[in-house]
Structure formats: structure tokens, C-alpha cells
PDB file of C-alpha atoms in Angstrom:
ATOM      1  CA  UNK A1251       0.105  -0.242  -0.190  1.00 32.00           C
ATOM      2  CA  UNK A1252       1.202   3.597  -0.766  1.00 38.00           C
ATOM      3  CA  UNK A1253       1.786   6.317   1.818  1.00 42.00           C
ATOM      4  CA  UNK A1254      -1.237   7.565   3.234  1.00 40.00           C
ATOM      5  CA  UNK A1255      -0.115  10.930   2.778  1.00 40.00           C
ATOM      6  CA  UNK A1256       0.416  10.676  -0.935  1.00 43.00           C
ATOM      7  CA  UNK A1257      -1.972  12.882  -2.962  1.00 50.00           C
ATOM      8  CA  UNK A1258      -4.463  11.293  -4.872  1.00 53.00           C
ATOM      9  CA  UNK A1259      -6.746  14.138  -6.358  1.00 61.00           C
ATOM     10  CA  UNK A1260      -5.597  17.506  -8.395  1.00 61.00           C
ATOM     11  CA  UNK A1261      -7.669  20.246  -6.002  1.00 62.00           C
ATOM     12  CA  UNK A1262      -9.211  22.762  -7.698  1.00 60.00           C
ATOM     13  CA  UNK A1263     -11.361  25.585  -5.783  1.00 58.00           C
ATOM     14  CA  UNK A1264     -14.551  26.526  -7.650  1.00 65.00           C
ATOM     15  CA  UNK A1265     -13.902  26.087 -11.350  1.00 77.00           C
ATOM     16  CA  UNK A1266     -10.466  26.592 -12.884  1.00 83.00           C
ATOM     17  CA  UNK A1267     -10.416  29.022 -15.640  1.00 90.00           C
ATOM     18  CA  UNK A1268      -7.572  27.901 -17.922  1.00 92.00           C
ATOM     19  CA  UNK A1269      -7.489  27.375 -21.604  1.00 93.00           C
ATOM     20  CA  UNK A1270      -5.990  24.749 -23.755  1.00 96.00           C
ATOM     21  CA  UNK A1271      -4.954  25.339 -27.402  1.00 98.00           C
ATOM     22  CA  UNK A1272      -6.452  24.275 -30.685  1.00 98.00           C
ATOM     23  CA  UNK A1273      -3.683  21.242 -31.137  1.00 97.00           C
ATOM     24  CA  UNK A1274      -5.092  19.997 -27.612  1.00 98.00           C
ATOM     25  CA  UNK A1275      -8.387  20.350 -28.803  1.00 98.00           C
ATOM     26  CA  UNK A1276      -8.033  18.278 -31.686  1.00 98.00           C
ATOM     27  CA  UNK A1277      -6.475  15.271 -29.527  1.00 98.00           C
ATOM     28  CA  UNK A1278      -8.751  15.512 -26.790  1.00 97.00           C
ATOM     29  CA  UNK A1279     -11.740  14.954 -29.165  1.00 98.00           C
ATOM     30  CA  UNK A1280     -10.326  13.097 -31.913  1.00 98.00           C
ATOM     31  CA  UNK A1281     -10.885  16.204 -34.609  1.00 97.00           C
ATOM     32  CA  UNK A1282      -9.448  16.193 -38.069  1.00 95.00           C
ATOM     33  CA  UNK A1283      -9.250  19.892 -38.735  1.00 94.00           C
ATOM     34  CA  UNK A1284     -10.089  19.963 -42.100  1.00 93.00           C
ATOM     35  CA  UNK A1285     -13.106  18.161 -41.284  1.00 92.00           C
ATOM     36  CA  UNK A1286     -14.586  20.837 -39.287  1.00 95.00           C
ATOM     37  CA  UNK A1287     -14.502  23.790 -42.637  1.00 91.00           C
ATOM     38  CA  UNK A1288     -18.427  24.216 -43.512  1.00 92.00           C
ATOM     39  CA  UNK A1289     -19.308  23.331 -40.238  1.00 96.00           C
ATOM     40  CA  UNK A1290     -20.786  25.467 -37.218  1.00 98.00           C
ATOM     41  CA  UNK A1291     -19.253  24.777 -34.065  1.00 98.00           C
ATOM     42  CA  UNK A1292     -19.883  25.593 -30.317  1.00 98.00           C
ATOM     43  CA  UNK A1293     -17.553  25.028 -27.534  1.00 98.00           C
ATOM     44  CA  UNK A1294     -19.451  25.388 -24.006  1.00 98.00           C
ATOM     45  CA  UNK A1295     -17.896  26.053 -21.837  1.00 97.00           C
ATOM     46  CA  UNK A1296     -15.286  27.499 -23.450  1.00 97.00           C
ATOM     47  CA  UNK A1297     -12.996  29.628 -21.361  1.00 95.00           C
ATOM     48  CA  UNK A1298      -9.594  31.209 -22.039  1.00 97.00           C
ATOM     49  CA  UNK A1299      -8.880  28.276 -24.732  1.00 97.00           C
ATOM     50  CA  UNK A1300      -7.746  29.490 -27.962  1.00 98.00           C
ATOM     51  CA  UNK A1301      -9.905  27.369 -30.427  1.00 98.00           C
ATOM     52  CA  UNK A1302     -12.371  29.765 -31.096  1.00 98.00           C
ATOM     53  CA  UNK A1303      -9.429  32.140 -31.838  1.00 98.00           C
ATOM     54  CA  UNK A1304      -7.529  29.275 -34.207  1.00 98.00           C
ATOM     55  CA  UNK A1305     -10.475  27.811 -35.544  1.00 97.00           C
ATOM     56  CA  UNK A1306     -11.437  31.433 -36.563  1.00 97.00           C
ATOM     57  CA  UNK A1307      -8.472  31.933 -38.360  1.00 96.00           C
ATOM     58  CA  UNK A1308      -8.878  28.495 -40.181  1.00 96.00           C
ATOM     59  CA  UNK A1309     -12.220  29.478 -41.496  1.00 96.00           C
ATOM     60  CA  UNK A1310     -14.052  27.750 -39.213  1.00 96.00           C
ATOM     61  CA  UNK A1311     -17.285  29.189 -38.047  1.00 97.00           C
ATOM     62  CA  UNK A1312     -17.131  28.827 -34.344  1.00 98.00           C
ATOM     63  CA  UNK A1313     -18.683  30.261 -30.995  1.00 98.00           C
ATOM     64  CA  UNK A1314     -17.680  29.952 -27.302  1.00 98.00           C
ATOM     65  CA  UNK A1315     -20.017  29.787 -24.860  1.00 98.00           C
ATOM     66  CA  UNK A1316     -18.919  30.328 -20.870  1.00 97.00           C
ATOM     67  CA  UNK A1317     -20.182  32.466 -17.697  1.00 96.00           C
ATOM     68  CA  UNK A1318     -16.707  33.895 -16.958  1.00 96.00           C
ATOM     69  CA  UNK A1319     -17.657  36.111 -20.213  1.00 97.00           C
ATOM     70  CA  UNK A1320     -19.986  38.268 -18.104  1.00 96.00           C
ATOM     71  CA  UNK A1321     -16.421  39.479 -15.833  1.00 93.00           C
ATOM     72  CA  UNK A1322     -14.873  42.490 -16.860  1.00 92.00           C
ATOM     73  CA  UNK A1323     -11.388  42.007 -19.518  1.00 91.00           C
ATOM     74  CA  UNK A1324      -9.604  42.934 -16.411  1.00 93.00           C
ATOM     75  CA  UNK A1325     -11.099  40.390 -13.885  1.00 94.00           C
ATOM     76  CA  UNK A1326     -10.774  37.419 -16.433  1.00 94.00           C
ATOM     77  CA  UNK A1327      -7.270  37.967 -17.093  1.00 92.00           C
ATOM     78  CA  UNK A1328      -6.551  38.165 -13.183  1.00 94.00           C
ATOM     79  CA  UNK A1329      -8.509  34.940 -12.820  1.00 93.00           C
ATOM     80  CA  UNK A1330      -6.775  33.079 -15.681  1.00 93.00           C
ATOM     81  CA  UNK A1331      -2.858  34.566 -14.375  1.00 93.00           C
ATOM     82  CA  UNK A1332      -4.027  33.465 -10.591  1.00 93.00           C
ATOM     83  CA  UNK A1333      -5.493  30.108 -11.898  1.00 92.00           C
ATOM     84  CA  UNK A1334      -3.034  29.231 -14.339  1.00 93.00           C
ATOM     85  CA  UNK A1335       0.106  29.531 -11.544  1.00 92.00           C
ATOM     86  CA  UNK A1336      -2.165  27.534  -9.276  1.00 91.00           C
ATOM     87  CA  UNK A1337      -2.805  24.880 -11.496  1.00 91.00           C
ATOM     88  CA  UNK A1338       1.273  24.906 -12.129  1.00 93.00           C
ATOM     89  CA  UNK A1339       2.250  25.208  -8.745  1.00 92.00           C
ATOM     90  CA  UNK A1340       0.309  21.971  -8.283  1.00 91.00           C
ATOM     91  CA  UNK A1341       1.562  19.483 -11.557  1.00 92.00           C
ATOM     92  CA  UNK A1342       5.242  20.392 -10.303  1.00 91.00           C
ATOM     93  CA  UNK A1343       4.378  19.209  -7.114  1.00 90.00           C
ATOM     94  CA  UNK A1344       2.044  16.025  -8.105  1.00 90.00           C
ATOM     95  CA  UNK A1345       3.821  15.362 -11.527  1.00 91.00           C
ATOM     96  CA  UNK A1346       3.719  11.764 -10.489  1.00 91.00           C
ATOM     97  CA  UNK A1347      -0.071  11.374 -10.745  1.00 90.00           C
ATOM     98  CA  UNK A1348      -0.316  12.632 -14.587  1.00 94.00           C
ATOM     99  CA  UNK A1349       1.067  10.848 -17.746  1.00 95.00           C
ATOM    100  CA  UNK A1350       3.474  13.454 -19.352  1.00 96.00           C
ATOM    101  CA  UNK A1351       3.418  11.462 -22.911  1.00 95.00           C
ATOM    102  CA  UNK A1352       1.882  14.756 -24.775  1.00 97.00           C
ATOM    103  CA  UNK A1353       2.954  17.709 -22.445  1.00 97.00           C
ATOM    104  CA  UNK A1354       6.838  15.728 -21.889  1.00 94.00           C
ATOM    105  CA  UNK A1355       6.742  18.644 -18.696  1.00 96.00           C
ATOM    106  CA  UNK A1356       5.735  20.607 -16.663  1.00 96.00           C
ATOM    107  CA  UNK A1357       7.306  23.518 -18.144  1.00 96.00           C
ATOM    108  CA  UNK A1358       5.823  22.741 -21.677  1.00 97.00           C
ATOM    109  CA  UNK A1359       2.382  22.165 -20.135  1.00 96.00           C
ATOM    110  CA  UNK A1360       3.039  25.586 -18.769  1.00 95.00           C
ATOM    111  CA  UNK A1361       4.215  26.819 -22.056  1.00 96.00           C
ATOM    112  CA  UNK A1362       0.444  25.075 -23.610  1.00 97.00           C
ATOM    113  CA  UNK A1363      -1.847  27.440 -20.992  1.00 96.00           C
ATOM    114  CA  UNK A1364       0.381  30.824 -21.988  1.00 95.00           C
ATOM    115  CA  UNK A1365      -0.214  29.957 -25.161  1.00 97.00           C
ATOM    116  CA  UNK A1366      -3.678  29.240 -25.286  1.00 97.00           C
ATOM    117  CA  UNK A1367      -4.860  31.956 -22.937  1.00 96.00           C
ATOM    118  CA  UNK A1368      -2.729  34.787 -24.685  1.00 96.00           C
ATOM    119  CA  UNK A1369      -4.311  33.872 -27.906  1.00 97.00           C
ATOM    120  CA  UNK A1370      -7.664  34.157 -26.139  1.00 97.00           C
ATOM    121  CA  UNK A1371      -6.380  37.446 -24.785  1.00 95.00           C
ATOM    122  CA  UNK A1372      -5.942  39.340 -28.280  1.00 96.00           C
ATOM    123  CA  UNK A1373      -8.994  38.072 -29.814  1.00 97.00           C
ATOM    124  CA  UNK A1374     -11.448  38.335 -27.359  1.00 96.00           C
ATOM    125  CA  UNK A1375     -12.493  41.986 -27.550  1.00 94.00           C
ATOM    126  CA  UNK A1376     -13.154  41.636 -31.557  1.00 95.00           C
ATOM    127  CA  UNK A1377     -14.736  38.419 -30.964  1.00 96.00           C
ATOM    128  CA  UNK A1378     -17.012  39.615 -28.494  1.00 95.00           C
ATOM    129  CA  UNK A1379     -18.230  42.268 -31.030  1.00 95.00           C
ATOM    130  CA  UNK A1380     -18.588  39.500 -32.989  1.00 96.00           C
ATOM    131  CA  UNK A1381     -20.822  37.322 -31.215  1.00 96.00           C
ATOM    132  CA  UNK A1382     -17.988  35.003 -31.033  1.00 97.00           C
ATOM    133  CA  UNK A1383     -17.418  35.164 -26.996  1.00 98.00           C
ATOM    134  CA  UNK A1384     -21.162  34.904 -25.577  1.00 98.00           C
ATOM    135  CA  UNK A1385     -21.772  34.851 -21.944  1.00 97.00           C
ATOM    136  CA  UNK A1386     -23.551  32.065 -21.079  1.00 97.00           C
ATOM    137  CA  UNK A1387     -24.217  28.998 -18.539  1.00 95.00           C
ATOM    138  CA  UNK A1388     -25.225  25.407 -18.585  1.00 97.00           C
ATOM    139  CA  UNK A1389     -27.867  23.758 -18.473  1.00 97.00           C
ATOM    140  CA  UNK A1390     -30.004  27.040 -20.743  1.00 97.00           C
ATOM    141  CA  UNK A1391     -27.948  28.402 -23.573  1.00 98.00           C
ATOM    142  CA  UNK A1392     -29.242  31.333 -25.597  1.00 98.00           C
ATOM    143  CA  UNK A1393     -29.251  29.415 -28.956  1.00 98.00           C
ATOM    144  CA  UNK A1394     -31.200  27.985 -31.224  1.00 98.00           C
ATOM    145  CA  UNK A1395     -32.171  24.240 -31.736  1.00 98.00           C
ATOM    146  CA  UNK A1396     -29.689  22.719 -34.190  1.00 98.00           C
ATOM    147  CA  UNK A1397     -28.066  25.989 -34.196  1.00 98.00           C
ATOM    148  CA  UNK A1398     -24.752  23.971 -34.153  1.00 98.00           C
ATOM    149  CA  UNK A1399     -23.693  20.780 -36.416  1.00 98.00           C
ATOM    150  CA  UNK A1400     -20.687  20.124 -33.780  1.00 98.00           C
ATOM    151  CA  UNK A1401     -20.876  20.911 -30.039  1.00 98.00           C
ATOM    152  CA  UNK A1402     -17.768  20.422 -27.744  1.00 98.00           C
ATOM    153  CA  UNK A1403     -17.338  20.326 -23.745  1.00 98.00           C
ATOM    154  CA  UNK A1404     -14.268  19.623 -22.401  1.00 96.00           C
ATOM    155  CA  UNK A1405     -13.308  19.480 -18.895  1.00 95.00           C
ATOM    156  CA  UNK A1406     -16.327  20.546 -16.935  1.00 95.00           C
ATOM    157  CA  UNK A1407     -18.955  17.797 -17.265  1.00 96.00           C
ATOM    158  CA  UNK A1408     -18.117  14.954 -15.007  1.00 96.00           C
ATOM    159  CA  UNK A1409     -14.852  16.241 -14.196  1.00 93.00           C
ATOM    160  CA  UNK A1410     -16.515  18.730 -11.502  1.00 91.00           C
ATOM    161  CA  UNK A1411     -19.015  15.742 -10.331  1.00 86.00           C
ATOM    162  CA  UNK A1412     -18.297  16.227  -6.956  1.00 82.00           C
ATOM    163  CA  UNK A1413     -19.844  19.680  -7.264  1.00 83.00           C
ATOM    164  CA  UNK A1414     -22.508  19.008  -9.798  1.00 92.00           C
ATOM    165  CA  UNK A1415     -25.156  16.680  -9.323  1.00 93.00           C
ATOM    166  CA  UNK A1416     -26.509  13.979 -11.399  1.00 95.00           C
ATOM    167  CA  UNK A1417     -29.442  16.192 -12.502  1.00 95.00           C
ATOM    168  CA  UNK A1418     -27.254  19.009 -13.742  1.00 95.00           C
ATOM    169  CA  UNK A1419     -25.193  16.158 -15.667  1.00 96.00           C
ATOM    170  CA  UNK A1420     -28.165  15.071 -17.392  1.00 95.00           C
ATOM    171  CA  UNK A1421     -29.702  18.690 -17.957  1.00 96.00           C
ATOM    172  CA  UNK A1422     -26.431  19.678 -19.422  1.00 97.00           C
ATOM    173  CA  UNK A1423     -26.148  17.167 -21.374  1.00 97.00           C
ATOM    174  CA  UNK A1424     -29.730  17.502 -22.928  1.00 96.00           C
ATOM    175  CA  UNK A1425     -29.111  21.302 -23.377  1.00 98.00           C
ATOM    176  CA  UNK A1426     -25.961  20.450 -25.400  1.00 98.00           C
ATOM    177  CA  UNK A1427     -27.616  17.994 -27.659  1.00 97.00           C
ATOM    178  CA  UNK A1428     -30.356  20.322 -28.027  1.00 97.00           C
ATOM    179  CA  UNK A1429     -28.642  23.005 -30.006  1.00 98.00           C
ATOM    180  CA  UNK A1430     -26.686  19.913 -31.730  1.00 98.00           C
ATOM    181  CA  UNK A1431     -27.645  19.425 -34.964  1.00 98.00           C
ATOM    182  CA  UNK A1432     -25.302  16.609 -35.378  1.00 97.00           C
ATOM    183  CA  UNK A1433     -23.174  15.419 -32.385  1.00 97.00           C
ATOM    184  CA  UNK A1434     -21.698  16.414 -28.836  1.00 98.00           C
ATOM    185  CA  UNK A1435     -18.190  15.696 -27.833  1.00 98.00           C
ATOM    186  CA  UNK A1436     -17.483  15.407 -24.159  1.00 98.00           C
ATOM    187  CA  UNK A1437     -14.618  14.865 -22.477  1.00 98.00           C
ATOM    188  CA  UNK A1438     -12.842  13.870 -20.243  1.00 96.00           C
ATOM    189  CA  UNK A1439     -15.102  11.380 -18.629  1.00 96.00           C
ATOM    190  CA  UNK A1440     -13.115  11.605 -15.078  1.00 94.00           C
ATOM    191  CA  UNK A1441     -13.511  13.619 -11.979  1.00 91.00           C
ATOM    192  CA  UNK A1442     -10.062  15.513 -10.729  1.00 87.00           C
ATOM    193  CA  UNK A1443      -9.310  12.210  -9.181  1.00 85.00           C
ATOM    194  CA  UNK A1444      -8.561  10.684 -12.196  1.00 86.00           C
ATOM    195  CA  UNK A1445     -11.479   8.114 -11.455  1.00 90.00           C
ATOM    196  CA  UNK A1446     -14.573   7.549 -14.067  1.00 92.00           C
ATOM    197  CA  UNK A1447     -17.904   9.575 -13.008  1.00 93.00           C
ATOM    198  CA  UNK A1448     -19.868   7.116 -10.650  1.00 92.00           C
ATOM    199  CA  UNK A1449     -22.942   7.559 -12.306  1.00 94.00           C
ATOM    200  CA  UNK A1450     -21.776   7.696 -15.760  1.00 93.00           C
ATOM    201  CA  UNK A1451     -23.541   4.026 -16.566  1.00 93.00           C
ATOM    202  CA  UNK A1452     -26.612   5.886 -14.913  1.00 94.00           C
ATOM    203  CA  UNK A1453     -26.294   8.998 -17.328  1.00 92.00           C
ATOM    204  CA  UNK A1454     -26.096   6.602 -20.533  1.00 90.00           C
ATOM    205  CA  UNK A1455     -29.002   4.686 -19.529  1.00 93.00           C
ATOM    206  CA  UNK A1456     -30.957   8.023 -19.321  1.00 93.00           C
ATOM    207  CA  UNK A1457     -30.120   9.241 -22.270  1.00 92.00           C
ATOM    208  CA  UNK A1458     -30.592   6.288 -24.486  1.00 92.00           C
ATOM    209  CA  UNK A1459     -34.121   6.221 -22.686  1.00 94.00           C
ATOM    210  CA  UNK A1460     -34.907   9.396 -24.260  1.00 94.00           C
ATOM    211  CA  UNK A1461     -33.935   8.686 -27.543  1.00 94.00           C
ATOM    212  CA  UNK A1462     -30.545   9.832 -27.569  1.00 94.00           C
ATOM    213  CA  UNK A1463     -27.284   7.841 -29.058  1.00 94.00           C
ATOM    214  CA  UNK A1464     -24.756   8.084 -26.759  1.00 93.00           C
ATOM    215  CA  UNK A1465     -21.417   5.959 -26.885  1.00 92.00           C
ATOM    216  CA  UNK A1466     -17.717   6.062 -25.858  1.00 94.00           C
ATOM    217  CA  UNK A1467     -14.940   6.394 -27.848  1.00 97.00           C
ATOM    218  CA  UNK A1468     -11.318   6.539 -27.610  1.00 98.00           C
ATOM    219  CA  UNK A1469      -9.035   9.691 -28.430  1.00 98.00           C
ATOM    220  CA  UNK A1470      -5.410   9.889 -28.863  1.00 97.00           C
ATOM    221  CA  UNK A1471      -5.471  12.090 -26.019  1.00 97.00           C
ATOM    222  CA  UNK A1472      -3.859  10.920 -22.444  1.00 96.00           C
ATOM    223  CA  UNK A1473      -3.125  13.370 -19.370  1.00 96.00           C
ATOM    224  CA  UNK A1474      -4.890  12.187 -16.298  1.00 93.00           C
ATOM    225  CA  UNK A1475      -4.010   8.637 -16.506  1.00 92.00           C
ATOM    226  CA  UNK A1476      -6.977   6.697 -17.975  1.00 93.00           C
ATOM    227  CA  UNK A1477      -8.494   9.685 -19.390  1.00 95.00           C
ATOM    228  CA  UNK A1478      -8.641   8.597 -23.013  1.00 96.00           C
ATOM    229  CA  UNK A1479     -12.575   8.256 -24.050  1.00 97.00           C
ATOM    230  CA  UNK A1480     -14.672  10.377 -24.585  1.00 97.00           C
ATOM    231  CA  UNK A1481     -18.323  10.837 -24.694  1.00 97.00           C
ATOM    232  CA  UNK A1482     -19.970  11.243 -28.421  1.00 97.00           C
ATOM    233  CA  UNK A1483     -23.870  11.905 -27.923  1.00 96.00           C
ATOM    234  CA  UNK A1484     -26.068  12.337 -30.956  1.00 93.00           C
ATOM    235  CA  UNK A1485     -29.139  13.967 -31.070  1.00 80.00           C
TER     236      UNK A1485
END
């Protein structure tokens, strides 16, 4: 047995305001960037990821939705810096809890986080004026039914299963499916303690009973050990 004091969980207060890059999204969601052309995409919650900005540069019609966009730009930038550094401090202390095949090192992980948030920051003002960043929170989104071809949702549902209950997860998934004409992809399926969400099978059964097709598919990305699957939900 291991030492009882050995860390077993990554600690996050509230929900971390950090971002990931387009490249990380492609790996987490097993996306072929060329396949996104001609599709309208929603990233929810988008946070300070650079996916929207980079996808826009590539000619993809994309929208990011997140409740943090209600904050002032200054407050959002401050919160992002604080959360990013808090994450890096923990990664340095708990690096054995993670698989480093994608990032190689804590320093590289930090570079990804900075690159994502800095690209987001440069795009945010212009993006807001063009409705590319929309202040919204699950489980109620201000979009029409089937408004998007593809909906992506990263590092929120299931990850924070210890603070959002089963009913919230079901309502949020129904809402993501409502605005998706083709499919919803959710990653990861594990909590902050790297164990699968304890009611995942109940969620899948409920969605199946309501007529949704829900499958678990392997992705070419792993950071939390064992977190190699996404949920694909077809309305």
C-alpha cells in the first residue's frame, strides 16, 4: 500500500479558468481540422481556450460560450493568471499523478496554458463584438435548436462531478444535444481524482431511454492516467 499522505486528487477551487489550444482540442476530441470546414461549431464552456480564435483563423464558423464572459476583461485576465499559476504549482508537486507523453514536462504544460490564454486574450475584444464569445451557462444556452453542427465540451461535465449533481449533468447534456444538429463530444469522463464519474452508466442509460445515441470513443490524448475516452452524443 502507498503512503497515506500521498496526493490522490488534483485540488481545484470553484472551476478553474484555464485554457487549451486548438492542438489540444484536436487530440482530446479526435478531430481532423479539415473536417471542421463548413460546419458551425460550439465550444461550451470555452473559458480562455484559444480554440475559437485559432479555428476562426482557419475559416471555421465557431462560437465560444462561458459564464466567465460576464466578467470584465481585467477581472477575467487576473483570474486566468491566478488559476494558471495555481495549476502549475500543483503539477510541479503532483507530477507523478499524470501521464506526460503529450506535454513532456511541467514547463511545456505551462507554455501550452500561456499560449492558449494569450491567444484568447488577443481575440477576445474583437470576438465579443462579433458574437464569437457569448456569456452563457449550462444548463440553459441562448441558442436555437440545431444551431450548431458540432458541440464540444471539455473539462467541465464529469470532471466536477463532486460539485454538480446527477440531475445537472443530465440537464446539461440534454441542452448541449438540443443545440447540436449532428453530435456532441464531451471530454474527459473522469473526475479530478482521475476516477470515472460514478454515475456515468446511469447518465448513459437515461439518455438512451430518451432516444439519444451515446457512445464512448477512444481519443489520442491522455493526461490524467486512463482518461482516454470521450462521450459522443447524437441527438
